[in-house]
Coordinates of C-alpha atoms and ligand atoms in Angstrom, one line a residue:
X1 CA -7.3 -18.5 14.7
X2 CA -10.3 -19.1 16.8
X3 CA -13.7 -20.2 15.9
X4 CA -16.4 -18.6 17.3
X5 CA -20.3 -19.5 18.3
X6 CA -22.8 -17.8 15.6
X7 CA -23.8 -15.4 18.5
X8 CA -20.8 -14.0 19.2
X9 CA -19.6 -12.9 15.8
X10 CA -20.0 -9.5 14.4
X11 CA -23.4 -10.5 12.2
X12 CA -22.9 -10.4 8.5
X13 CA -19.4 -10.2 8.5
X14 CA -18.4 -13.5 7.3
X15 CA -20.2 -16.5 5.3
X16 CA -23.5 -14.6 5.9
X17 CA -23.1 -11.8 2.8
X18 CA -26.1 -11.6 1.2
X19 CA -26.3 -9.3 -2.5
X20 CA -29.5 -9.9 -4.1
X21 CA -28.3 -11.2 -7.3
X22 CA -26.4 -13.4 -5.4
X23 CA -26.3 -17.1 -6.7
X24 CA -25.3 -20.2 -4.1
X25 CA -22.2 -20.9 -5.2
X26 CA -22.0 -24.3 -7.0
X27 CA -18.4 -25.1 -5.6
X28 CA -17.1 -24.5 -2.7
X29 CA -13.4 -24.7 -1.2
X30 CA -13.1 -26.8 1.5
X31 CA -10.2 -27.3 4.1
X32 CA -8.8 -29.2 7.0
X33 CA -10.4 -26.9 9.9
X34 CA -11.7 -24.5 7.5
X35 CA -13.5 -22.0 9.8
X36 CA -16.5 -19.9 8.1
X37 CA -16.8 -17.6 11.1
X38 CA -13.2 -16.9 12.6
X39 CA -12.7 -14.6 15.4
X40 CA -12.6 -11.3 14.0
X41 CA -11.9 -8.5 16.8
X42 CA -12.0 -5.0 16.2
X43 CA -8.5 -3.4 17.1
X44 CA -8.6 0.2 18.9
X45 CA -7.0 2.5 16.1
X46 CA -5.1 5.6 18.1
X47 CA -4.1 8.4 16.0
X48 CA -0.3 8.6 16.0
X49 CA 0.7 11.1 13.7
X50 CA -1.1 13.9 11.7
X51 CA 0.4 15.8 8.9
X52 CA -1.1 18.5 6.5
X53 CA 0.0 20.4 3.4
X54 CA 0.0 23.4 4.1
X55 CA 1.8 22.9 7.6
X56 CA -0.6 24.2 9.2
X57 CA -1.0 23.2 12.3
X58 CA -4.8 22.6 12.5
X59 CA -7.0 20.2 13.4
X60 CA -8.1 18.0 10.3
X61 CA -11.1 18.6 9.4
X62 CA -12.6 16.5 6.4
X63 CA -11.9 12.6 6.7
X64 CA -7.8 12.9 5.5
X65 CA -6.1 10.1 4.3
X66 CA -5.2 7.2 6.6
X67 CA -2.3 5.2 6.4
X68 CA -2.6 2.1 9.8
X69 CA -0.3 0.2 10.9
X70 CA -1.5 -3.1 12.4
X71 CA -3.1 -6.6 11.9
X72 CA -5.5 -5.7 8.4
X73 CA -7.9 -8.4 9.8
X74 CA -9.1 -6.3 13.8
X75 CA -8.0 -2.7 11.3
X76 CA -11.0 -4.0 8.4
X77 CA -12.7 -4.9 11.4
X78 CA -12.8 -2.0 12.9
X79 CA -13.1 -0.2 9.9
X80 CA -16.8 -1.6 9.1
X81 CA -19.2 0.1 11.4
X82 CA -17.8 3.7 9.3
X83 CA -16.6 2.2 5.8
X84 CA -19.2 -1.1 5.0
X85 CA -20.0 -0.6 1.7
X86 CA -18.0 3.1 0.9
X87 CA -15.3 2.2 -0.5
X88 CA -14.4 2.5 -4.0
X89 CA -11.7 0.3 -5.4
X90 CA -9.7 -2.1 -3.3
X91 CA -6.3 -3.4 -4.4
X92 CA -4.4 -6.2 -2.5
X93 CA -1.1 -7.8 -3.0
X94 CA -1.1 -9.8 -0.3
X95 CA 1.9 -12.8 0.2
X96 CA 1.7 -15.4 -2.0
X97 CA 2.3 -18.5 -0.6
X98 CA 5.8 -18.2 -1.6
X99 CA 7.0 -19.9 1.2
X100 CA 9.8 -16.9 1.5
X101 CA 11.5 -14.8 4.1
X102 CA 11.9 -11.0 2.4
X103 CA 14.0 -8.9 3.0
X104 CA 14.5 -4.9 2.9
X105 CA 17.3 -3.2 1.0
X106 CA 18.7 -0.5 3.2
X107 CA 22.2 -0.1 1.7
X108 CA 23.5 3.2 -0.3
X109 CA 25.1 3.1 -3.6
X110 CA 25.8 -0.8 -3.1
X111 CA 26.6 -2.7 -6.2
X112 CA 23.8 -4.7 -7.4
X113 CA 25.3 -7.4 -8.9
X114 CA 27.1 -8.6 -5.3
X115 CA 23.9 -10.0 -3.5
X116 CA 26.3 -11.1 -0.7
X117 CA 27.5 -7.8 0.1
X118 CA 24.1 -6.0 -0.1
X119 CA 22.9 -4.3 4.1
X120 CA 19.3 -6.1 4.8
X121 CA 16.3 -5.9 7.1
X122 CA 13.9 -8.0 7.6
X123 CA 10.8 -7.5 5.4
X124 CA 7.6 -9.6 5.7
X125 CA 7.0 -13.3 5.7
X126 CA 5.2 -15.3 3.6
X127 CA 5.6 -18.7 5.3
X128 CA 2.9 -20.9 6.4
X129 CA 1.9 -24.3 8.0
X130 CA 0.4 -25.9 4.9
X131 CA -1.9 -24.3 2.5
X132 CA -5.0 -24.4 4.9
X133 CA -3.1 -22.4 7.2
X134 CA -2.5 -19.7 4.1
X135 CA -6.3 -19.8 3.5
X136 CA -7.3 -19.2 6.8
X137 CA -5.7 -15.9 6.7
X138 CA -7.2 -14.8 3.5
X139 CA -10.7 -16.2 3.5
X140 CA -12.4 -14.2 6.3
X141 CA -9.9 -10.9 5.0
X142 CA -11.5 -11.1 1.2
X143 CA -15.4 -11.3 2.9
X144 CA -14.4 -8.0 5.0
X145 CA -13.1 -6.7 1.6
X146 CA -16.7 -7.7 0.2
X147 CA -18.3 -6.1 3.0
X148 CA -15.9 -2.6 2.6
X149 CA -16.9 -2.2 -0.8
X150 CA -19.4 0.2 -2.7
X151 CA -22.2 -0.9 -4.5
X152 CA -20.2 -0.2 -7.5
X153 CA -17.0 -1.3 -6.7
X154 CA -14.2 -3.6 -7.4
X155 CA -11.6 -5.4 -5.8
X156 CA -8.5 -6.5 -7.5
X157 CA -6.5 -9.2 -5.9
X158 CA -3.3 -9.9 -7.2
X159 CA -1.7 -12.9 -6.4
X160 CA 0.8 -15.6 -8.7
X161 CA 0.5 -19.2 -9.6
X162 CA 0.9 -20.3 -6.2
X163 CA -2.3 -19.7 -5.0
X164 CA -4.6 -17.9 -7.6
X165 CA -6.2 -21.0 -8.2
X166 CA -7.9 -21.3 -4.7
X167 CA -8.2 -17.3 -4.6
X168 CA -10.5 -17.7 -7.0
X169 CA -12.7 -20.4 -5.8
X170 CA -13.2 -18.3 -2.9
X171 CA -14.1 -15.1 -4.6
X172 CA -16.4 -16.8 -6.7
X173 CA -18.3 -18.0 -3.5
X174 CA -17.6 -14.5 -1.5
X175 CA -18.5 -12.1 -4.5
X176 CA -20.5 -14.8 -7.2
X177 CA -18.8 -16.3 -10.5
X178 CA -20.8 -13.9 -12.5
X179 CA -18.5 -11.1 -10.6
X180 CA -15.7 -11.9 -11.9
X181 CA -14.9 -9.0 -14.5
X182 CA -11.4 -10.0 -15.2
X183 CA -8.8 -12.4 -14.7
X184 CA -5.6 -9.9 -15.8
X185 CA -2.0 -11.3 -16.4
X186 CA 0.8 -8.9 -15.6
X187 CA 4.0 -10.2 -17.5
X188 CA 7.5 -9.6 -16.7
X189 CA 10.6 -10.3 -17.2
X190 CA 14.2 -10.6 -15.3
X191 CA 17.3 -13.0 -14.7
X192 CA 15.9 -16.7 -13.2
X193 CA 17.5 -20.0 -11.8
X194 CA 15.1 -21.6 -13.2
X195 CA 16.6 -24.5 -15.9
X196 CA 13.9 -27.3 -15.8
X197 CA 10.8 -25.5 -16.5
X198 CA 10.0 -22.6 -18.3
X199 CA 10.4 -18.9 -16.0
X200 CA 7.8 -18.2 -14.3
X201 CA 7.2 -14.5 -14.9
X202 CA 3.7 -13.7 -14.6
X203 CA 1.2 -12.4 -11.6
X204 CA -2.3 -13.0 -12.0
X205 CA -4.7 -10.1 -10.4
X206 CA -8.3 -11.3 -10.0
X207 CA -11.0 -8.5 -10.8
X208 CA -14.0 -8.8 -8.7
X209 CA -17.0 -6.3 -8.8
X210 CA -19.5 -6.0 -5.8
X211 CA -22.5 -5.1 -8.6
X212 CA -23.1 -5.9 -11.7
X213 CA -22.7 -1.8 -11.6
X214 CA -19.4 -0.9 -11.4
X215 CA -17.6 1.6 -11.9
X216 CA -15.2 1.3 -15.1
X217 CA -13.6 3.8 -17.3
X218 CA -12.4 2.3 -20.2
X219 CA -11.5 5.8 -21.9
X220 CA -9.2 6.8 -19.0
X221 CA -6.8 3.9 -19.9
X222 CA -6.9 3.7 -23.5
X223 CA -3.3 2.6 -24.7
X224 CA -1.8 3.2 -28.6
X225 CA -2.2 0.7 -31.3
X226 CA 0.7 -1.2 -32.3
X227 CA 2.7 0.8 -35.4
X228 CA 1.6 -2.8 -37.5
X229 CA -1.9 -2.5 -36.6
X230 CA -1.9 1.3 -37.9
X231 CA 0.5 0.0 -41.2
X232 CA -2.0 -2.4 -41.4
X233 CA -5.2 -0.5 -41.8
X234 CA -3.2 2.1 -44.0
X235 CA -2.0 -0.3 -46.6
X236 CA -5.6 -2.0 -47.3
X237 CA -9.7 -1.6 -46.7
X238 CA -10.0 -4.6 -46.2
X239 CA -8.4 -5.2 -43.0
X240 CA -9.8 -6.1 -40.0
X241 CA -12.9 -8.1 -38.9
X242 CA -15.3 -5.5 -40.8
X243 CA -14.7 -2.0 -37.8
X244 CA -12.4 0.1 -38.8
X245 CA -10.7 0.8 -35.3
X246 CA -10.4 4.3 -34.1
X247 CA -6.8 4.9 -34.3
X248 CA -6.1 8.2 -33.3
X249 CA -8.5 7.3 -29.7
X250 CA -6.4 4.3 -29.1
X251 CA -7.9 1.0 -27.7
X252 CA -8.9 -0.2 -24.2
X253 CA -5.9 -2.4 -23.1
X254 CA -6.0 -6.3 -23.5
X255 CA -6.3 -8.1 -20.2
X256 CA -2.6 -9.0 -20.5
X257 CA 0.0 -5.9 -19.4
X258 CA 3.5 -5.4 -19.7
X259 CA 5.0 -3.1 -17.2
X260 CA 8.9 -3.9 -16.2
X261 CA 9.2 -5.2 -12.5
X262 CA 10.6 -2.0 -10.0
X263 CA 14.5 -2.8 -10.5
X264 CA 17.4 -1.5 -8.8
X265 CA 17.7 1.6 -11.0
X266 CA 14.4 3.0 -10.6
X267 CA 13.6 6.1 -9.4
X268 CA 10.3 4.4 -7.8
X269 CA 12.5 2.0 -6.2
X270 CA 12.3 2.3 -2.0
X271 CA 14.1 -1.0 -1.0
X272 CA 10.9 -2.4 -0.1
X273 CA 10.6 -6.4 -1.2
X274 CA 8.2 -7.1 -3.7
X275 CA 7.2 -3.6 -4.6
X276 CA 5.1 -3.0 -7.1
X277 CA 5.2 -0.6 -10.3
X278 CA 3.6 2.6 -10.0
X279 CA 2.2 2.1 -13.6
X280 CA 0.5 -1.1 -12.6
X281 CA -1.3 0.9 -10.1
X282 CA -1.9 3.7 -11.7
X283 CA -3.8 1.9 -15.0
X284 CA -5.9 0.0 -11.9
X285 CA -6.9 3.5 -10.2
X286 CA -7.4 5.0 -13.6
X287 CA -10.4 2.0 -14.7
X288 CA -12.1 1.5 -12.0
X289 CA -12.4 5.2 -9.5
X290 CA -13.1 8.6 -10.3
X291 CA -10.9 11.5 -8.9
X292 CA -12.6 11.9 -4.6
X293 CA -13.5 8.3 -4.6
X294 CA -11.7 6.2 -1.4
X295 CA -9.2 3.7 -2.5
X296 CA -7.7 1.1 -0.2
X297 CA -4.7 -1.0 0.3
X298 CA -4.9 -3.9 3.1
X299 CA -1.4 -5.3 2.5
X300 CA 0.2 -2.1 1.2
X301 CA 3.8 -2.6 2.1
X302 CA 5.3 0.6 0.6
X303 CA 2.7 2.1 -0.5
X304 CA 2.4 2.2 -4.2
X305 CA -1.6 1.8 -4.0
X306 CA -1.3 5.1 -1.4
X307 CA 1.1 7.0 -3.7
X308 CA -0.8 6.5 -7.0
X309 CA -3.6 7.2 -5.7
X310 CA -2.8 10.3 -3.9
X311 CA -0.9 11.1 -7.5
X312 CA -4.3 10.9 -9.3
X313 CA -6.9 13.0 -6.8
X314 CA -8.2 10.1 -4.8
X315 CA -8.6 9.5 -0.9
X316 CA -6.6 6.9 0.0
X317 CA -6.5 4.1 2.9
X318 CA -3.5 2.0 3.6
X319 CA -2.6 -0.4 5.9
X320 CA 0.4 -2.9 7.0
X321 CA 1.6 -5.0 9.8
X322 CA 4.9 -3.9 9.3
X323 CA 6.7 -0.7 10.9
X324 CA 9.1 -0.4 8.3
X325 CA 6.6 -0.9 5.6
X326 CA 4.1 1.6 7.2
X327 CA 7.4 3.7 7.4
X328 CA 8.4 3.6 3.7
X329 CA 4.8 4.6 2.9
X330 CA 5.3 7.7 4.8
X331 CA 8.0 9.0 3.6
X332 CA 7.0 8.1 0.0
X333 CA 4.6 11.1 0.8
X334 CA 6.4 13.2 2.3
X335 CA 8.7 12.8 -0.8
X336 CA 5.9 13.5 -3.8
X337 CA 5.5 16.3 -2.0
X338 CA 2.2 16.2 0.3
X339 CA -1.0 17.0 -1.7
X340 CA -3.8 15.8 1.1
X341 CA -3.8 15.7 5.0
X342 CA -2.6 12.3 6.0
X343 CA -3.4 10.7 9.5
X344 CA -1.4 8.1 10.4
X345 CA -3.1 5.7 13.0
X346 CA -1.7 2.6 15.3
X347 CA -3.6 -0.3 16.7
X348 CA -3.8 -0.3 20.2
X349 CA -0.4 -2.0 21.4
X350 CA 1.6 -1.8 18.6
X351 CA 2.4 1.6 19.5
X352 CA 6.1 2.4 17.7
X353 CA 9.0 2.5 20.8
X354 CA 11.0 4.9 21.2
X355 CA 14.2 3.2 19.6
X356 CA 16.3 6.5 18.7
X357 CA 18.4 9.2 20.5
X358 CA 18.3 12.5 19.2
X359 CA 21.0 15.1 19.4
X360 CA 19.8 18.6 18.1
X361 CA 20.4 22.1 17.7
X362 CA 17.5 24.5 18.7
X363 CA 18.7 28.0 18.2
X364 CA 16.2 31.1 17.8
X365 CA 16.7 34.6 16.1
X366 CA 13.7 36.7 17.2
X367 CA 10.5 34.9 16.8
X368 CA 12.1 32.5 14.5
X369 CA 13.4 28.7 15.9
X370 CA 15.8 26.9 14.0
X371 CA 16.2 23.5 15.0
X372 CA 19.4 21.0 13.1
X373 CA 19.7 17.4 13.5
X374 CA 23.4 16.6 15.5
X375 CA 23.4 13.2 15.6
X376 CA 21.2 9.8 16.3
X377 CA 22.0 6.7 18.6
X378 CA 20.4 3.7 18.1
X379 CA 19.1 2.1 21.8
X380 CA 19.2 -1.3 20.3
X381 CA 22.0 -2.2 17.0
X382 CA 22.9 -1.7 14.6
X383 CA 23.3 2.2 14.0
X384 CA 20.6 4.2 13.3
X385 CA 21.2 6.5 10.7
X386 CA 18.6 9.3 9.9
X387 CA 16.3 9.4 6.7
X388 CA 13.4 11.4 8.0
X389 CA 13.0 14.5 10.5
X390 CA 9.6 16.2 11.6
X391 CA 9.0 19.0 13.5
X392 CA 5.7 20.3 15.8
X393 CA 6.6 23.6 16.7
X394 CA 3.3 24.1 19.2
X395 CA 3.3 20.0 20.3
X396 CA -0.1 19.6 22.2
X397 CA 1.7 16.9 24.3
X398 CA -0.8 14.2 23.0
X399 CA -1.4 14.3 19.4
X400 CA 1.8 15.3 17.2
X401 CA 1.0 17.4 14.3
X402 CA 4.2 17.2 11.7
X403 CA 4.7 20.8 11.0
X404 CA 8.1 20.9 9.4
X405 CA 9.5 18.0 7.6
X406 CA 12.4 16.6 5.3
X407 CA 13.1 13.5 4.2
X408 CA 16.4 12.0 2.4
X409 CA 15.5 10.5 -1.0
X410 CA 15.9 6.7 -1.8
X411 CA 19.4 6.6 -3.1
X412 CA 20.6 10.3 -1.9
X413 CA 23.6 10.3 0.5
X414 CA 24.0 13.6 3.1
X415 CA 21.9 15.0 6.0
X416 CA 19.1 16.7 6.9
X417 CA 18.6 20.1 6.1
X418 CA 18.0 22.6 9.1
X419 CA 14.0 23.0 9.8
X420 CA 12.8 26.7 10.7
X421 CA 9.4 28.1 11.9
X422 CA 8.7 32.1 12.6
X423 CA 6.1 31.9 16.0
X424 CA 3.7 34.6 15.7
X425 CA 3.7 35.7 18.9
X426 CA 6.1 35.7 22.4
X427 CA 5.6 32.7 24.6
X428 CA 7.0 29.4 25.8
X429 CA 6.2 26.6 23.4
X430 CA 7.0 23.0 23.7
X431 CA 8.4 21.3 20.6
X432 CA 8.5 18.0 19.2
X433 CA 11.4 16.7 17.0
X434 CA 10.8 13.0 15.5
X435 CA 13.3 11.6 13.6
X436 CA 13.1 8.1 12.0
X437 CA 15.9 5.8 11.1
X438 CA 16.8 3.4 7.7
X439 CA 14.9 0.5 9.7
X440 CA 12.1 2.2 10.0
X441 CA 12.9 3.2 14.1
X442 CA 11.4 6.5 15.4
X443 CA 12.9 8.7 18.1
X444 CA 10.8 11.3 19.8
X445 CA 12.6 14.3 21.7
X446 CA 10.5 17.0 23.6
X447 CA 11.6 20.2 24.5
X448 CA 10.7 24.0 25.4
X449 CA 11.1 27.4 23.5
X450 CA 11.0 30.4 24.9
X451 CA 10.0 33.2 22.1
Ligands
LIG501 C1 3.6 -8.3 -1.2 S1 3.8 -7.1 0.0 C2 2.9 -5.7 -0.7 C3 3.8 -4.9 -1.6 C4 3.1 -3.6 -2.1 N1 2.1 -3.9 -3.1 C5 4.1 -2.7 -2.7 O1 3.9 -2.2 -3.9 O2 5.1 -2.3 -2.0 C6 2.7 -7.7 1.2 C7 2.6 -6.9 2.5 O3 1.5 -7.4 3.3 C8 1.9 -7.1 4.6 N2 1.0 -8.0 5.5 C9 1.1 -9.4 5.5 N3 0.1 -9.9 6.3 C10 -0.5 -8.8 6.8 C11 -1.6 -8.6 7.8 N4 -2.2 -9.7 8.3 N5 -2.0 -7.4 8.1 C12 -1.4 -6.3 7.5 N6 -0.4 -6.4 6.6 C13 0.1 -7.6 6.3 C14 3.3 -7.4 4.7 O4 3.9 -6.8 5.8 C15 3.8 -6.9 3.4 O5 4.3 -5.6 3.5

């Protein structure tokens, strides 16, 4: 990463944040070539894709959801001159410091317990230099976070024992110490190697607010007493630390959770390394938005933040390096079924290839096309094999507008079913069929109907 002169940064962006209430932080994290003001260049986001509920094929017209693929540091970037201070609730999950390689489970029906037999992809890295190298890439990402957020929002950073530490020396200078709201432990369990320390099966997620006004609804994520705690207050008068506790309301949850890691027999399950569990997300999108507010995901590999979100009535905004990840998101969506437009957007290069070769079917009776999916060659190996087709009946030749669309589900063997659309009038319309693969590989195939 480049430094930059002071003049040629985008102002305010980094080491420059000023909030009022602000206090110069007493500490501050220092590395070898720790750069305050790092080059920070705003990637060109290209729409790529559109799709809308009602398949309509119609221009979008409120803000829909966006779901990016590219670098999150240019996409934030980018992002600021529309979003500074408008978004609602950010949750991160970005790589740990690990020191891992992921990879992607992409097999069917494989059996779990045979590691060595299981069919891979490569997932996302989380390998650096040295630790300076690691907080290089996070620094100047958490300011733009700072900068994204509403007055009244939060940020939750969840990270594990690897790094936490230093996350939250930085926080503390990007946000203030006094912001911290929470420091939450989500405990799991699972089989370990581990045999000379004790398993390490906890995440920690930093809570950061912008204000001292945030948003928090302590009522939408009330949990039930414990059976003993409701024997307990039945059996004597005298318990408790003089409050009777509401039983019936429930309490506002400790800041230590219990949800069980997404296993192999999940229905949530994608494949995806690392995923995360939908309930996780959902008691985080629950506390801290209201239904309309914009909730964001920088790292979101598949997509839990996007799904829960667009689960519970919020706008949602998504974004990942990673084709496959950006990939798995999509049809996540596609699966639920759709509730909101979606727009999915590339940064300027990292346009998706044309990897696939489609064989299909287009057959019409009267003024309605049918069109089946034959087969699927891959350009490059190994096989392609089809989990996803998408249809734009009236394809503008520029933008394409996903009118028609099935995807497989996760652990569902078979084919795609036949897509259909009546045309309501004679003509000669181009189509567009795209078709993406296991790997996350897209194949585009253009032709012409005559109606
Ligand atoms: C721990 S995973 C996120 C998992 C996610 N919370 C879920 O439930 O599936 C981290 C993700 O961050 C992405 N990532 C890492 N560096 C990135 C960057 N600079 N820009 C965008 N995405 C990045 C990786 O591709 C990976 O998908």
């Amino acid at each position: 990463m480049t430094c930059l002169s002071e003049s040629s940064v985008i102002s305010d962006t980094f080491g420059s944040m000023k909030s009022p209430k602000k206090q110069k932080p007493s500490v501050r994290l220092t590395w070898n070539g720790r750069c305050d003001q790092p080059d920070a260049t705003a990637a060109v986001l290209n729409p790529w894709c559109e799709i809308h509920p009602s398949q309509v094929n119609k221009a979008i017209d409120n803000t829909p959801s966006r779901l990016i693929l590219g670098d999150n540091l240019s996409i934030m970037t980018a992002l600021l001159p529309e979003l500074a201070g408008k978004i609602d609730l950010i949750y991160v999950d970005p790589p740990f410091l690990t020191g891992k390689t992921y990879a992607a489970r992409i097999g069917r029906n494989e059996d779990s317990r045979r590691p060595s037999e299981w069919k891979t992809t490569k997932g996302y890295q989380d390998t650096w230099r040295d630790l300076g190298a690691y907080l290089d890439m996070l620094y100047p990402r958490l300011c733009l976070m700072h900068q994204l957020l509403a007055p009244t929002g939060t940020l939750y950073l969840h990270l594990d024992w690897h790094a936490s530490a230093y996350a939250r020396v930085l926080l503390d200078e990007i946000f203030g110490a006094e912001r911290l709201l929470n420091e939450i432990v989500w405990v799991y369990h699972g089989p370990s190697p581990i045999r000379s320390a004790f398993n390490r099966k906890h995440d920690t997620i930093l809570v950061y607010t912008k204000s001292r006004d945030n948003y928090f609804d302590a009522d939408a994520v009330r949990v039930a007493y414990n059976p003993l705690t409701h024997k307990t207050f039945a059996s004597s008068k005298k318990a408790g630390f003089g409050k009777i506790p509401d039983l019936k309301r429930g309490k506002v949850p400790e800041d230590w959770w219990y949800f069980p890691v997404v296993a192999r027999l999940h229905k949530e399950r994608t494949g995806y390394p690392t995923q995360k569990p939908e309930g996780l997300l959902k008691r985080i999108i629950l506390a801290s938005s209201k239904p309309g507010d914009l909730v964001a995901d920088f790292f979101s590999g598949s997509g839990t933040t996007a799904v829960m979100a667009d689960r519970l009535g919020r706008r949602w905004l998504a974004c990942d390096q990673s084709q496959l990840a950006i990939q798995t998101t999509y049809r996540r969506m596609i699966l639920e079924p759709l509730r909101q437009p979606i727009q999915l957007l590339v940064a300027e290069g990292l346009e998706p290839e044309n990897e696939l070769k489609i064989d299909a079917s287009i057959t019409r009776e009267g003024s309605e096309a049918k069109i089946e999916l034959l087969g699927l060659e891959s350009l490059h190996p190994p096989e392609a094999r089809a989990e996803l087709m998408e249809i734009d009946w009236l394809y503008n030749g520029n933008l394409f507008r996903s009118m028609s669309y099935s995807a497989l589900g996760w652990r569902k063997e078979g084919g795609l079913p036949v897509l259909s659309y009546t045309y309501p009038a004679a003509g000669s319309y181009p189509i567009c069929i795209q078709v993406c693969d296991h790997l996350g590989r897209l194949g585009r195939l253009l032709r012409t109907i005559e109606i």
